[in-house]
Amino acid sequence: MSDLTDISVTEALVGLAGKKFSAVELAKAHIAAMESARALNAFITETPKLAMKQAIESDARRAAGRAGAMDGIPLGIKDLYCTKDVRTTAASHILGEFTPTYESTVTQKLFDAGCVMLGKTNLDEFAMGSSNITSYFGPAISPWSGKDPVKANRKLVPGGSSGGSSAAVAGRFAMAATGTDTGGSIRQPASFTGIVGMKPTYGRCSRWGIVAFASSLDQAGPMTRTVADAALMLRVMAGFDSKDSTSVDQAVPDFVTALGTSIKGMKIGIPREYRIDGISAEIDNLWQKGAAMLRDAGAEIVEISLPHTKYSLAVYYIIAPAEASSNLARYDGVRYGLRVPGENLINMYENTRAEGFGKEVRRRILIGTYVLSAGYYDAYYLKAQKVRRCIRNDFEEAFKKCDAILTPTAPSTAFAIGEKQDDPIQMYLNDVFTVPLNLVGLPGISVPVGLGSDGLPLGLQLIGRAFDEMTLFKAASALEKAANFNHKPPFMAGT
Amino acid sequence: MAYVQGQTGEWEMVIGLEVHAQVTSNAKLFSGAATEFGAAPNAQVSLVDAAFPGMLPVINGKCVEQAVRTGLGLQAEINLVSVFDRKNYFYADLPPGYQISQYKNPIVGKGEIVLDLADGTSRTIGITRLHLEQDAGKSMHDQSPNETYVDLNRAGVALMEIVSEPDMRSGEEAGAYLKKLRAIMRYLGTCDGNMEEGSMRCDVNLSMRRKGDTKLGTRCEIKNVNSIRFVQQAIEFESHRQVELLEGGNVVKQETRLWDTTKGETRAMRSKEEAHDYRYFPDPDLLPLKLDQKWVNDIKMTLPELPDQKKDRFIRDYGLKSYDAMVLVAERASADFFEAVAKGRDGKLAANWVTGEFFGALNKLGKTVNDSPVSAQALGELVDLISNQTISNRIAKDVFEAMLETGKGAAALVEEKGLRQVTDLGSIEKSIDEILTAHADKVAEYKSGKDKLFGFFVGQVMKTTGGKANPAVLNELLKKKLNS
Amino acid sequence: MSIDQTTVVKIAHLARLKIPTEEQKQVAGELNKILEWITQLDEVDVTAVEPMSSVNDVPLRWRDDIVTDGDKMADIMTNAPAKTADFFTVPKVVE
């Protein structure tokens, strides 16, 4: 393994600034790593030529003294972000060879800061999943393998939907990656692969140019190996965008300044209801350990109550499919993407969409169509929006008592490809701890804290107030320091 | 109220109209693409309009303002909070698979329009609501034997959907409603009302019931009728079709129908046969639209004088008859033209000339007030010449004809052709004496009681003076001479 | 509120998704399972609770009425699966 692929973004920027290595060397090392890791199927499209071009430009900028905040850093870009002149698939057959003529706001910001794109990472089709199994381009595979006999012999999921991104960052063949998070799609894969995943406050990052799944829930965010890298990268990704009506005009602070500062007196809430809900002893144990770490670092642990959060998943599985059923109506074979002929317009639509969408996407479109249809709207959709407000009220009450909330990120360690596939609800339960934040728009970060008895990573999630990512980074950095998670996956690209 | 005479009795029409009026704006409702009519296909389309992945709507503030202006012009409630919903359905010219519209919470609530009918009566028609929504693109089915062509230039253009109560009872009322609504929007500058270019389109909801019934019958919707004349023809056809069905013991099927201009009939639309389920829900890409009461008040302050107010003022200030005032205010351009002519002059005389000779000439020439060959100033000059008795009303008509032909001014033409009215007593008296002498026999007849011959003498004098004798002076002098 | 095969056919058509007849029953079963699971929301009393459709309580921002976009036919048409001249084309529609 090359040394250049196992360093953090922060370290790489120091090395580049100190001329220890060039952006071209960094890019070459990562391209080689990416090529050696093809078995993990983490990239749908590799863009080594573009990466080299960008790296050369980066070195020139640095030489001219005009280096950006992340100049020369090689990234994986989730294939849900539209990238100019680079095929964008959303891991779906329906987009065919769709090649945008435009660049998403967030990737543009990253490029403006000097980032280098290695390629487009794999994901669950249209980001609908928690395993990366629903990708039309086949599952991405975790660089981790378990200790127990079953998992040791089976390929594990890297989580989802941002599974290609988590696999590439954990497997050391992307220094960092972008993710998107609609119900946990950044945080759960981060927990599964032992990396840091940050979902900012809704409205913090522009959604313009990101293929929409559920508009009121989707948020872009960074996936990195350290909290510091996440802070650095979020600052680049975030910011008001007049092209997105839901983008919020709030100043973006320098999150890095929050790192390593004292959390003395910070109040960390532990939601009572999450315990009762029958989580495994292993998860509960890790959670208590995490709370103890923060207490030792000076925080005060307080018990809080989020009585309605247990309904979050049910609310989510009404709202997300409803919005998705409408958002995905544009994939009709008329202006771009796949077209499967039909004898008339309706048949053309039905054939195109039946062949173009995978099973899980079709399922969610049907659910979404049903809950919005005449006679059912009030019972499902409207009811869900009302319970959603109850959940938000819970969080508002809770944040009167605490500054941040600590919970597990996921109810288990990574599972094997093939597991949980028969029962969609079992799969949906993966997001039980992450979904509530999306429903209410709050920021959350998953920090790797330890390994389960199966030798696989487990993360804890910190939840903050809206637009208070600073506090979140402060607490996350303290937790990271105390946990000192330095386990590496058995597969490291290039080794 | 006009009833339809059936075999078994009289039937009453119940008509409600849904008008789609294109908002006058430079850019589309949710994108920065242009709205201009007549561009090359797909030249005025943004990635948002074509619903590319990841594209998002941002609302054009001008369109919001225009909807509020229109609402205020319809005396309607303005809702300070309204919501954009998605109306979901698939069609080739609807790129996102949904139309952004307003369903439960429109920007404008109840209002009204007063119709002035030809018989001099007026009727108030209720406005149910007005909401903002996007237009779809255009599908062309006649360009190729097996394909439909799609042009998205219109996709995303802002429309106001204005829904009336089912308050109209005849095709005439429907026509009057459309004309009045169009006039109001043109006065406000919120919609150009150009039905040929599709910037105002109308769906007609029509049901029939027996005269005297209060229960509503089953209605049909006739889609996209694109002229006022067609609206009236479609109502005429459809009302008879429904009466025939009902009298034949059949039921009217609730359906969407299409007006076929060439055949002059309505027929069921095939593509709309299936029951729709639009699955409306609030658009998560947009937030609720909130208006400030003060902002609404400020718009109210800037509203122009609307047709009804103008009509009242014309009657009050210029002493016009109600009918003339109504005709003049129907178009803002006509009203403005009239006012320019009438300013500082005899209002009634000005109105007679504008609604009479002037409109008649425009009609004949196929021109409008805006491209009239005679300016308001020129017509005013002519009115002045009548008022100060330089020429008679009759001579003025000849002068006006000459103005149309030559483009010359009225005064210049009067001088050039020597049409100045003769008011000089001596010269008129001389002409009278000549005529009376030449027709001594007729004078005798007149004196013996044949009063009607008075007109003959007037005619003869006019003939010798080339029509220039001041009629009043002539009459007086002639009477004096004959009765002496 | 349970979904039968007829309902599956109806919503599949609304969503323009062809589902082969032999799969319809199975799909109905899957959807019912999810809907059944969702019925847990019946436990929550939402009387007097306003529905929440957006998380950020900020006013909708307005754009100025300026033409800033359009005139990019090449961008619009380049990915089209079918086109003739400057039009998108679809199988003929009868109105």
mmCIF file with all atom_site columns, C-alpha atoms in Angstrom, chain B residues 243-309:
data_model
loop_
_atom_site.group_PDB
_atom_site.id
_atom_site.type_symbol
_atom_site.label_atom_id
_atom_site.label_alt_id
_atom_site.label_comp_id
_atom_site.label_asym_id
_atom_site.label_entity_id
_atom_site.label_seq_id
_atom_site.pdbx_PDB_ins_code
_atom_site.Cartn_x
_atom_site.Cartn_y
_atom_site.Cartn_z
_atom_site.occupancy
_atom_site.B_iso_or_equiv
_atom_site.pdbx_formal_charge
_atom_site.auth_seq_id
_atom_site.auth_comp_id
_atom_site.auth_asym_id
_atom_site.auth_atom_id
_atom_site.pdbx_PDB_model_num
ATOM 1  C CA . VAL B 1 243 ? -80.978 18.362 -24.089 1.00 0.00 ? 243 VAL B CA 1
ATOM 2  C CA . GLU B 1 244 ? -81.416 15.744 -26.812 1.00 0.00 ? 244 GLU B CA 1
ATOM 3  C CA . LEU B 1 245 ? -79.790 13.129 -24.603 1.00 0.00 ? 245 LEU B CA 1
ATOM 4  C CA . LEU B 1 246 ? -81.910 14.028 -21.601 1.00 0.00 ? 246 LEU B CA 1
ATOM 5  C CA . GLU B 1 247 ? -85.143 14.219 -23.514 1.00 0.00 ? 247 GLU B CA 1
ATOM 6  C CA . GLY B 1 248 ? -84.364 10.879 -25.133 1.00 0.00 ? 248 GLY B CA 1
ATOM 7  C CA . GLY B 1 249 ? -84.256 9.353  -21.660 1.00 0.00 ? 249 GLY B CA 1
ATOM 8  C CA . ASN B 1 250 ? -80.475 9.057  -21.636 1.00 0.00 ? 250 ASN B CA 1
ATOM 9  C CA . VAL B 1 251 ? -78.007 10.407 -19.130 1.00 0.00 ? 251 VAL B CA 1
ATOM 10 C CA . VAL B 1 252 ? -75.236 12.885 -19.716 1.00 0.00 ? 252 VAL B CA 1
ATOM 11 C CA . LYS B 1 253 ? -71.915 11.240 -19.028 1.00 0.00 ? 253 LYS B CA 1
ATOM 12 C CA . GLN B 1 254 ? -69.525 13.353 -16.978 1.00 0.00 ? 254 GLN B CA 1
ATOM 13 C CA . GLU B 1 255 ? -66.578 13.624 -19.320 1.00 0.00 ? 255 GLU B CA 1
ATOM 14 C CA . THR B 1 256 ? -64.020 15.849 -20.933 1.00 0.00 ? 256 THR B CA 1
ATOM 15 C CA . ARG B 1 257 ? -64.899 16.900 -24.446 1.00 0.00 ? 257 ARG B CA 1
ATOM 16 C CA . LEU B 1 258 ? -63.071 18.666 -27.199 1.00 0.00 ? 258 LEU B CA 1
ATOM 17 C CA . TRP B 1 259 ? -64.402 21.438 -29.450 1.00 0.00 ? 259 TRP B CA 1
ATOM 18 C CA . ASP B 1 260 ? -63.794 20.493 -33.058 1.00 0.00 ? 260 ASP B CA 1
ATOM 19 C CA . THR B 1 261 ? -63.584 23.793 -34.913 1.00 0.00 ? 261 THR B CA 1
ATOM 20 C CA . THR B 1 262 ? -63.846 22.325 -38.383 1.00 0.00 ? 262 THR B CA 1
ATOM 21 C CA . LYS B 1 263 ? -66.872 20.138 -37.687 1.00 0.00 ? 263 LYS B CA 1
ATOM 22 C CA . GLY B 1 264 ? -68.429 22.634 -35.316 1.00 0.00 ? 264 GLY B CA 1
ATOM 23 C CA . GLU B 1 265 ? -69.156 19.988 -32.693 1.00 0.00 ? 265 GLU B CA 1
ATOM 24 C CA . THR B 1 266 ? -67.908 18.682 -29.371 1.00 0.00 ? 266 THR B CA 1
ATOM 25 C CA . ARG B 1 267 ? -66.633 15.151 -28.961 1.00 0.00 ? 267 ARG B CA 1
ATOM 26 C CA . ALA B 1 268 ? -65.302 13.065 -26.092 1.00 0.00 ? 268 ALA B CA 1
ATOM 27 C CA . MET B 1 269 ? -61.534 13.190 -25.703 1.00 0.00 ? 269 MET B CA 1
ATOM 28 C CA . ARG B 1 270 ? -59.977 9.777  -26.005 1.00 0.00 ? 270 ARG B CA 1
ATOM 29 C CA . SER B 1 271 ? -56.864 10.625 -24.069 1.00 0.00 ? 271 SER B CA 1
ATOM 30 C CA . LYS B 1 272 ? -58.923 11.779 -21.099 1.00 0.00 ? 272 LYS B CA 1
ATOM 31 C CA . GLU B 1 273 ? -61.188 8.765  -20.916 1.00 0.00 ? 273 GLU B CA 1
ATOM 32 C CA . GLU B 1 274 ? -59.622 7.222  -17.859 1.00 0.00 ? 274 GLU B CA 1
ATOM 33 C CA . ALA B 1 275 ? -60.415 8.608  -14.455 1.00 0.00 ? 275 ALA B CA 1
ATOM 34 C CA . HIS B 1 276 ? -57.619 10.781 -13.191 1.00 0.00 ? 276 HIS B CA 1
ATOM 35 C CA . ASP B 1 277 ? -56.099 10.638 -9.787  1.00 0.00 ? 277 ASP B CA 1
ATOM 36 C CA . TYR B 1 278 ? -53.699 13.535 -9.616  1.00 0.00 ? 278 TYR B CA 1
ATOM 37 C CA . ARG B 1 279 ? -52.215 12.714 -6.198  1.00 0.00 ? 279 ARG B CA 1
ATOM 38 C CA . TYR B 1 280 ? -51.767 16.339 -5.220  1.00 0.00 ? 280 TYR B CA 1
ATOM 39 C CA . PHE B 1 281 ? -49.292 17.015 -2.432  1.00 0.00 ? 281 PHE B CA 1
ATOM 40 C CA . PRO B 1 282 ? -47.276 20.079 -1.361  1.00 0.00 ? 282 PRO B CA 1
ATOM 41 C CA . ASP B 1 283 ? -44.201 20.486 -3.577  1.00 0.00 ? 283 ASP B CA 1
ATOM 42 C CA . PRO B 1 284 ? -41.259 19.700 -1.288  1.00 0.00 ? 284 PRO B CA 1
ATOM 43 C CA . ASP B 1 285 ? -38.925 21.737 -3.513  1.00 0.00 ? 285 ASP B CA 1
ATOM 44 C CA . LEU B 1 286 ? -40.822 24.897 -2.594  1.00 0.00 ? 286 LEU B CA 1
ATOM 45 C CA . LEU B 1 287 ? -41.854 26.440 0.688   1.00 0.00 ? 287 LEU B CA 1
ATOM 46 C CA . PRO B 1 288 ? -45.223 28.041 1.410   1.00 0.00 ? 288 PRO B CA 1
ATOM 47 C CA . LEU B 1 289 ? -45.654 31.379 -0.364  1.00 0.00 ? 289 LEU B CA 1
ATOM 48 C CA . LYS B 1 290 ? -46.094 34.103 2.244   1.00 0.00 ? 290 LYS B CA 1
ATOM 49 C CA . LEU B 1 291 ? -47.177 37.638 1.408   1.00 0.00 ? 291 LEU B CA 1
ATOM 50 C CA . ASP B 1 292 ? -46.944 40.755 3.477   1.00 0.00 ? 292 ASP B CA 1
ATOM 51 C CA . GLN B 1 293 ? -50.237 42.637 3.917   1.00 0.00 ? 293 GLN B CA 1
ATOM 52 C CA . LYS B 1 294 ? -48.435 45.931 3.439   1.00 0.00 ? 294 LYS B CA 1
ATOM 53 C CA . TRP B 1 295 ? -46.987 44.723 0.150   1.00 0.00 ? 295 TRP B CA 1
ATOM 54 C CA . VAL B 1 296 ? -50.480 43.755 -1.007  1.00 0.00 ? 296 VAL B CA 1
ATOM 55 C CA . ASN B 1 297 ? -51.782 47.185 0.065   1.00 0.00 ? 297 ASN B CA 1
ATOM 56 C CA . ASP B 1 298 ? -49.028 48.888 -1.887  1.00 0.00 ? 298 ASP B CA 1
ATOM 57 C CA . ILE B 1 299 ? -50.026 47.001 -5.028  1.00 0.00 ? 299 ILE B CA 1
ATOM 58 C CA . LYS B 1 300 ? -53.627 48.004 -4.430  1.00 0.00 ? 300 LYS B CA 1
ATOM 59 C CA . MET B 1 301 ? -52.528 51.649 -4.383  1.00 0.00 ? 301 MET B CA 1
ATOM 60 C CA . THR B 1 302 ? -50.954 51.304 -7.819  1.00 0.00 ? 302 THR B CA 1
ATOM 61 C CA . LEU B 1 303 ? -53.920 49.642 -9.544  1.00 0.00 ? 303 LEU B CA 1
ATOM 62 C CA . PRO B 1 304 ? -55.131 51.573 -12.574 1.00 0.00 ? 304 PRO B CA 1
ATOM 63 C CA . GLU B 1 305 ? -58.751 52.672 -12.964 1.00 0.00 ? 305 GLU B CA 1
ATOM 64 C CA . LEU B 1 306 ? -60.639 49.556 -14.043 1.00 0.00 ? 306 LEU B CA 1
ATOM 65 C CA . PRO B 1 307 ? -63.440 49.331 -16.641 1.00 0.00 ? 307 PRO B CA 1
ATOM 66 C CA . ASP B 1 308 ? -66.334 49.627 -14.173 1.00 0.00 ? 308 ASP B CA 1
ATOM 67 C CA . GLN B 1 309 ? -64.860 52.673 -12.463 1.00 0.00 ? 309 GLN B CA 1
#
